């Protein structure tokens, strides 16, 4: 059972033509732990902001 599901999420910062996130798909299931890892500037914090509803996909 998915608690949260995202499909084909893309995001670009204001004034930037290149997406920092592109075509992200993921489902999060109850009772499981998830880690979001990646290099600096890869979009980890941006993804968390989108998941929390602090920003909207573009």
Coordinates of C-alpha atoms in Angstrom, one line a residue:
X1 CA 0.0 0.0 0.0
X2 CA 1.5 3.3 -1.1
X3 CA 1.3 6.2 1.3
X4 CA 2.7 8.7 -1.2
X5 CA 3.3 8.3 -4.9
X6 CA 4.9 10.7 -7.4
X7 CA 4.9 10.3 -11.1
X8 CA 6.9 12.1 -13.8
X9 CA 7.8 15.0 -11.5
X10 CA 10.1 17.6 -13.1
X11 CA 11.4 20.9 -11.6
X12 CA 13.5 23.8 -12.8
X13 CA 14.5 26.8 -10.7
X14 CA 13.1 30.2 -11.6
X15 CA 15.1 31.6 -14.6
X16 CA 16.8 28.3 -15.3
X17 CA 15.9 26.4 -18.5
X18 CA 17.5 23.1 -17.4
X19 CA 15.5 20.9 -15.0
X20 CA 17.2 19.9 -11.7
X21 CA 14.6 17.1 -11.5
X22 CA 13.2 15.4 -14.6
X23 CA 10.7 12.5 -14.8
X24 CA 11.0 11.3 -11.2
X25 CA 8.8 8.4 -10.3
X26 CA 8.6 6.9 -6.8
X27 CA 6.1 5.4 -4.4
X28 CA 6.6 5.4 -0.7
X29 CA 5.1 2.6 1.3
X30 CA 4.0 2.5 4.9
X31 CA 6.5 1.0 7.4
X32 CA 9.5 1.4 5.1
X33 CA 12.5 3.7 5.4
X34 CA 13.9 5.6 2.5
X35 CA 17.1 7.5 1.9
X36 CA 17.5 10.3 -0.7
X37 CA 21.2 10.4 -1.6
X38 CA 23.2 12.1 -4.3
X39 CA 25.9 14.7 -5.1
X40 CA 25.7 18.3 -4.0
X41 CA 23.3 20.2 -6.2
X42 CA 21.5 17.0 -7.4
X43 CA 18.1 18.1 -6.2
X44 CA 17.7 16.2 -2.9
X45 CA 16.4 19.2 -0.9
X46 CA 14.3 20.3 -3.9
X47 CA 12.6 16.8 -4.0
X48 CA 12.0 17.0 -0.2
X49 CA 10.4 20.4 -0.6
X50 CA 8.1 19.1 -3.3
X51 CA 7.2 16.1 -1.3
X52 CA 6.4 18.3 1.7
X53 CA 4.2 20.6 -0.4
X54 CA 6.5 23.6 0.1
X55 CA 6.9 24.0 -3.6
X56 CA 5.1 22.8 -6.8
X57 CA 6.5 20.8 -9.7
X58 CA 7.0 22.9 -12.9

